CSV table of C-alpha atoms in Angstrom, one decimal:
chain,number,residue,atom,x,y,z
F,1,MET,CA,-14.2,-60.4,-29.0
F,2,ALA,CA,-16.1,-59.5,-32.0
F,3,ASP,CA,-18.8,-59.4,-29.9
F,4,ILE,CA,-17.9,-57.5,-27.4
F,5,ASN,CA,-16.8,-55.2,-30.0
F,6,LEU,CA,-20.0,-54.9,-31.0
F,7,ALA,CA,-21.8,-54.2,-28.7
F,8,PHE,CA,-19.9,-51.7,-27.2
F,9,GLN,CA,-19.5,-50.0,-30.5
F,10,GLY,CA,-23.9,-50.0,-30.6
F,11,PHE,CA,-23.6,-48.8,-26.5
F,12,ILE,CA,-21.8,-45.5,-28.0
F,13,ASP,CA,-23.7,-45.2,-30.8
F,14,SER,CA,-27.0,-45.2,-28.8
F,15,ALA,CA,-25.7,-42.6,-26.1
F,16,LEU,CA,-24.2,-40.1,-28.9
F,17,SER,CA,-27.7,-40.2,-30.6
F,18,TYR,CA,-29.5,-39.6,-27.5
F,19,ILE,CA,-26.8,-36.6,-26.3
F,20,SER,CA,-27.4,-35.2,-29.3
F,21,GLU,CA,-30.8,-35.5,-29.6
F,22,THR,CA,-30.9,-33.9,-26.3
F,23,LEU,CA,-28.3,-31.4,-25.7
F,24,PRO,CA,-27.8,-27.9,-28.7
F,25,ALA,CA,-25.5,-28.7,-31.8
F,26,PRO,CA,-22.4,-26.4,-30.1
F,27,PHE,CA,-22.5,-28.1,-26.6
F,28,TYR,CA,-22.5,-31.3,-28.8
F,29,SER,CA,-20.0,-30.7,-31.4
F,30,PHE,CA,-17.8,-29.5,-27.9
F,31,LEU,CA,-18.7,-33.0,-26.2
F,32,ILE,CA,-17.6,-34.7,-28.7
F,33,ASP,CA,-14.5,-32.9,-29.7
F,34,ALA,CA,-13.2,-32.8,-25.9
F,35,LEU,CA,-14.1,-36.9,-26.3
F,36,SER,CA,-12.3,-37.5,-29.4
F,37,HIS,CA,-9.5,-36.2,-27.8
F,38,CYS,CA,-9.4,-37.8,-24.6
F,39,LEU,CA,-10.3,-41.2,-26.4
F,40,ALA,CA,-6.9,-40.5,-28.6
F,41,LEU,CA,-5.1,-40.1,-25.9
F,42,PHE,CA,-5.9,-43.3,-23.9
F,43,THR,CA,-5.9,-45.2,-27.4
F,44,ALA,CA,-2.0,-43.8,-27.6
F,45,ILE,CA,-1.3,-44.8,-23.9
F,46,TYR,CA,-2.7,-48.2,-25.1
F,47,THR,CA,-1.0,-48.8,-28.0
F,48,LEU,CA,2.5,-48.2,-26.1
F,49,VAL,CA,1.5,-50.1,-22.8
F,50,THR,CA,0.5,-53.3,-25.2
F,51,SER,CA,3.7,-53.0,-27.5
F,52,LEU,CA,6.0,-53.1,-24.5
F,53,LEU,CA,4.1,-55.8,-23.2
F,54,SER,CA,4.3,-57.5,-25.7
F,55,THR,CA,7.4,-57.9,-26.2
F,56,SER,CA,11.0,-58.6,-23.8
F,57,PRO,CA,12.7,-55.7,-22.6
F,58,PHE,CA,15.7,-56.8,-24.7
F,59,GLU,CA,13.8,-56.9,-28.3
F,60,TRP,CA,12.8,-53.9,-27.5
F,61,ASN,CA,13.9,-50.7,-30.1
F,62,ALA,CA,13.3,-47.3,-31.5
F,63,GLN,CA,10.9,-49.6,-34.3
F,64,LYS,CA,9.0,-50.2,-32.0
F,65,ILE,CA,9.3,-47.3,-29.1
F,66,LEU,CA,9.3,-44.1,-31.4
F,67,PRO,CA,5.7,-44.9,-33.0
F,68,PRO,CA,3.7,-45.0,-30.1
F,69,LEU,CA,5.7,-42.7,-28.3
F,70,ILE,CA,5.3,-40.1,-30.9
F,71,THR,CA,1.2,-40.7,-31.1
F,72,LEU,CA,0.7,-40.5,-27.4
F,73,PHE,CA,3.3,-37.0,-27.8
F,74,ALA,CA,1.0,-35.9,-30.2
F,75,ALA,CA,-2.5,-36.8,-28.5
F,76,TYR,CA,-1.5,-35.3,-25.3
F,77,LEU,CA,-0.4,-31.8,-27.2
F,78,ALA,CA,-3.8,-32.1,-28.9
F,79,LEU,CA,-5.9,-32.3,-26.0
F,80,LEU,CA,-3.6,-29.6,-24.3
F,81,SER,CA,-4.4,-27.4,-27.0
F,82,PHE,CA,-8.0,-27.8,-26.8
F,83,TYR,CA,-8.1,-27.2,-23.5
F,84,ARG,CA,-6.1,-24.0,-23.1
F,85,THR,CA,-8.2,-22.5,-26.1
F,86,THR,CA,-11.6,-23.9,-24.4
F,87,THR,CA,-10.4,-21.9,-21.0
F,88,TRP,CA,-9.2,-19.1,-23.0
F,89,MET,CA,-12.7,-18.7,-24.9
F,90,LEU,CA,-14.4,-19.3,-21.5
F,91,ARG,CA,-12.2,-16.6,-20.0
F,92,THR,CA,-12.6,-13.7,-22.6
F,93,THR,CA,-16.8,-15.0,-22.6
F,94,VAL,CA,-16.7,-14.3,-19.1
F,95,PHE,CA,-14.9,-10.4,-19.0
F,96,PHE,CA,-17.0,-9.1,-21.9
F,97,VAL,CA,-20.4,-10.8,-20.1
F,98,LYS,CA,-19.0,-9.1,-16.5
F,99,TRP,CA,-17.5,-5.8,-18.1
F,100,GLY,CA,-20.6,-5.0,-20.7
F,101,THR,CA,-23.3,-5.7,-16.9
F,102,ILE,CA,-21.2,-2.9,-15.1
F,103,PHE,CA,-21.1,-0.7,-18.2
F,104,GLY,CA,-24.7,-1.4,-18.6
F,105,ALA,CA,-25.6,-0.7,-15.2
F,106,LEU,CA,-23.6,2.7,-15.5
F,107,ILE,CA,-25.4,3.6,-18.6
F,108,ALA,CA,-28.6,3.1,-17.3
F,109,GLY,CA,-27.9,4.6,-14.0
F,110,VAL,CA,-27.2,7.8,-16.1
F,111,ALA,CA,-30.2,7.5,-18.4
F,112,LEU,CA,-32.2,7.4,-15.4
F,113,VAL,CA,-31.1,10.4,-13.6
F,114,MET,CA,-31.2,12.3,-16.9
F,115,GLY,CA,-34.7,11.0,-17.2
F,116,ASN,CA,-35.9,11.9,-13.7
F,117,ALA,CA,-34.3,15.5,-14.0
F,118,HIS,CA,-35.8,15.8,-17.7
F,119,GLU,CA,-39.3,15.3,-16.2
F,120,HIS,CA,-39.4,17.3,-12.9
F,121,GLY,CA,-38.1,20.5,-15.3
F,122,LEU,CA,-33.8,20.0,-12.9
F,123,GLY,CA,-31.3,21.4,-15.3
F,124,ASN,CA,-28.0,19.5,-16.6
F,125,TYR,CA,-26.4,20.7,-13.0
F,126,ASP,CA,-28.7,19.1,-11.2
F,127,ALA,CA,-28.4,16.3,-12.8
F,128,MET,CA,-24.7,16.2,-13.1
F,129,ALA,CA,-25.2,16.8,-8.9
F,130,GLY,CA,-26.8,14.1,-8.3
F,131,LEU,CA,-24.0,11.9,-10.2
F,132,GLY,CA,-21.6,13.6,-8.2
F,133,SER,CA,-23.2,12.6,-5.2
F,134,ILE,CA,-23.4,9.2,-6.0
F,135,PHE,CA,-19.2,8.6,-6.7
F,136,LEU,CA,-18.8,11.1,-3.9
F,137,ASP,CA,-21.0,8.2,-1.5
F,138,LEU,CA,-19.4,5.6,-3.2
F,139,LEU,CA,-15.7,7.2,-2.6
F,140,ARG,CA,-16.6,7.9,1.0
F,141,GLY,CA,-17.7,4.3,1.6
F,142,LYS,CA,-14.3,3.0,0.4
F,143,GLY,CA,-12.7,5.9,2.0
F,144,ARG,CA,-14.2,4.8,6.0
F,145,ARG,CA,-13.7,0.9,4.5
F,146,ALA,CA,-9.8,1.5,4.0
F,147,ALA,CA,-9.7,4.1,7.3
F,148,ALA,CA,-11.5,1.0,9.3
F,149,ARG,CA,-8.7,-1.4,7.5
F,150,ALA,CA,-5.7,0.9,8.3
F,151,TRP,CA,-6.7,1.4,11.8
F,152,ALA,CA,-7.1,-2.8,12.6
F,153,SER,CA,-3.8,-2.6,10.9
F,154,GLY,CA,-2.4,-0.2,13.0
F,155,SER,CA,-3.4,-1.6,16.3
F,156,ARG,CA,-2.3,-4.7,15.1
F,157,SER,CA,1.2,-3.7,14.6
F,158,HIS,CA,1.0,-1.0,18.1
F,159,SER,CA,0.6,-4.7,19.9
F,160,ARG,CA,3.4,-6.2,17.9
F,161,THR,CA,5.1,-3.4,18.7
F,162,SER,CA,4.7,-2.8,21.9
F,163,ARG,CA,5.6,-6.8,23.1
F,164,THR,CA,8.5,-6.3,21.2
F,165,ARG,CA,10.2,-2.6,22.4
F,166,GLY,CA,11.2,-4.2,25.1
F,167,SER,CA,13.4,-6.7,23.6
F,168,GLU,CA,14.5,-4.3,20.8
F,169,LYS,CA,15.6,-1.2,23.0
F,170,ARG,CA,18.3,-3.4,25.4
F,171,LYS,CA,21.4,-3.5,23.7
F,172,PRO,CA,22.2,-7.3,22.2
F,173,LYS,CA,24.9,-9.8,23.5
F,174,PRO,CA,27.7,-10.7,21.7
F,175,TRP,CA,26.8,-14.5,20.6
F,176,GLU,CA,23.6,-12.9,19.4
F,177,SER,CA,23.1,-13.0,15.7
F,178,PHE,CA,24.3,-10.1,13.2
F,179,GLU,CA,20.9,-9.3,11.7
F,180,ARG,CA,20.3,-8.5,15.3
F,181,HIS,CA,23.2,-6.5,16.2
F,182,ARG,CA,22.4,-4.2,12.9
F,183,GLU,CA,18.6,-3.9,13.6
F,184,TRP,CA,19.9,-2.3,17.8
F,185,LYS,CA,22.1,0.0,15.7
F,186,TYR,CA,20.0,1.3,13.2
F,187,ASP,CA,17.1,1.9,15.9
F,188,GLU,CA,19.7,3.6,18.0
F,189,THR,CA,20.7,5.5,15.2
F,190,GLN,CA,17.2,6.4,14.3
F,191,ALA,CA,16.3,7.8,17.6
F,192,GLU,CA,19.2,9.5,17.8
F,193,GLU,CA,18.0,11.5,14.0
F,194,ASP,CA,15.4,12.2,15.8
F,195,GLY,CA,16.4,13.8,18.8
F,196,ALA,CA,18.4,15.8,17.0
F,197,ASP,CA,15.8,16.6,14.9
F,198,ALA,CA,13.0,17.6,17.7
F,199,GLN,CA,15.7,20.2,19.2
F,200,LYS,CA,16.6,21.9,15.6
F,201,VAL,CA,12.8,22.5,15.7
F,202,ILE,CA,12.9,23.7,19.2
F,203,ARG,CA,15.7,25.8,18.5
F,204,ASP,CA,14.3,27.3,15.4
F,205,ILE,CA,11.0,28.4,16.9
F,206,LEU,CA,12.8,29.5,19.8
F,207,GLY,CA,14.8,32.0,16.8
F,208,GLY,CA,11.5,33.1,14.9
F,209,ALA,CA,10.0,34.0,18.5
F,210,GLY,CA,12.9,35.9,19.8
F,211,LYS,CA,12.9,37.6,15.9
F,212,LEU,CA,9.3,38.5,15.7
F,213,VAL,CA,9.9,39.6,19.4
F,214,LYS,CA,12.7,42.0,18.8
F,215,GLY,CA,11.2,43.2,15.2
F,216,SER,CA,8.3,44.7,17.1
F,217,GLY,CA,7.7,47.9,18.9
F,218,TRP,CA,7.2,46.3,22.3
F,219,TRP,CA,10.3,45.2,22.5
F,220,ASN,CA,12.5,48.2,21.4
F,221,ALA,CA,10.2,50.2,24.1
F,222,VAL,CA,11.5,47.8,27.4
F,223,LYS,CA,14.8,47.5,25.9
F,224,GLY,CA,14.9,52.0,25.9
F,225,VAL,CA,13.1,51.9,29.5
F,226,MET,CA,15.7,49.4,30.6
F,227,GLU,CA,18.9,52.1,29.2
F,228,GLY,CA,17.0,54.6,30.9
F,229,ASN,CA,17.5,53.5,33.6
F,230,ALA,CA,20.6,52.2,33.8
F,231,GLN,CA,21.5,55.8,32.4
F,232,ALA,CA,19.8,57.3,35.9
F,233,ASP,CA,21.4,54.9,37.8
F,234,ALA,CA,24.8,55.8,36.6
F,235,LEU,CA,24.1,59.4,36.7
F,236,GLY,CA,22.4,59.0,40.7
F,237,SER,CA,26.1,57.4,41.3
F,238,ASP,CA,27.4,60.0,39.8
F,239,ASN,CA,26.1,62.6,41.1
F,240,LYS,CA,26.4,60.9,45.0
F,241,ASP,CA,30.2,60.5,44.3
F,242,GLY,CA,30.4,65.2,43.3
F,243,THR,CA,29.0,65.6,46.2
F,244,LYS,CA,31.0,63.6,48.9
F,245,GLN,CA,34.6,64.6,47.0
F,246,HIS,CA,32.6,68.6,47.7
F,247,SER,CA,31.8,67.7,51.5
F,248,ARG,CA,35.6,66.4,51.6
F,249,LYS,CA,36.8,69.8,50.1
F,250,SER,CA,34.9,71.8,52.5
F,251,ARG,CA,35.6,70.3,55.5
F,252,SER,CA,39.8,70.2,54.9
F,253,GLN,CA,38.8,74.4,53.9
F,254,THR,CA,37.4,74.8,57.4
F,255,LYS,CA,40.1,73.0,59.3
F,256,ALA,CA,42.8,75.0,57.4
F,257,GLY,CA,41.2,78.5,58.4
F,258,GLY,CA,40.7,77.5,62.1
F,259,SER,CA,44.7,76.6,62.3
F,260,ARG,CA,45.4,79.9,60.4
F,261,SER,CA,43.3,81.6,62.8
F,262,ARG,CA,45.0,80.6,66.1
């Protein structure tokens, strides 16, 4: 057993010496910390298992179980803390590298545009116009992509609604779910409200057109002509009635004179 331990220790020492010569110092220290935490966790698990298996279950007590358990929890928490710290450092490094690259590229682009404008004798206005055109191109590209996505989603939703429109318009059966009845009632109410809104819009349009026509001189001229024609018709009818009455009176007078002469 002692020979096995010595051989294992020699293998570990030779492996660590080779790794220390191959890897840089920060990576070597990181690897040593990770291996030490993992080894502590495995050692705690091995100690707990051996202590439980070496004794009978009837002989287990707090003095034999608690120390290996505490060691196991401590090793686990240390490894978890090391993992979280390492991942946080990696995320922070990636964040700074990413945004540093983005800002560096933007600053380099601005410097390139300004340098080209200065070399060609252009002013700040042309440089800003160039930058504005670049940003507008980017925004237009995003707008086109967003419009394409919206059109695709709209076509898919239209196809889905066209497939389910026939089933949604029919009145649900009494044995169908309450949710189906409520959706149908909501659709009917929405359709009625849309129809009322459309009728209100049409009435407003017709009313506005009538007010516009009545307020113009053309409407007053037409109205005056129509009223003049009506008055002329009324006067003509009155004159006809007067001539008829006058002829009747003259006829009666001639008849009376003839009877007297006889």
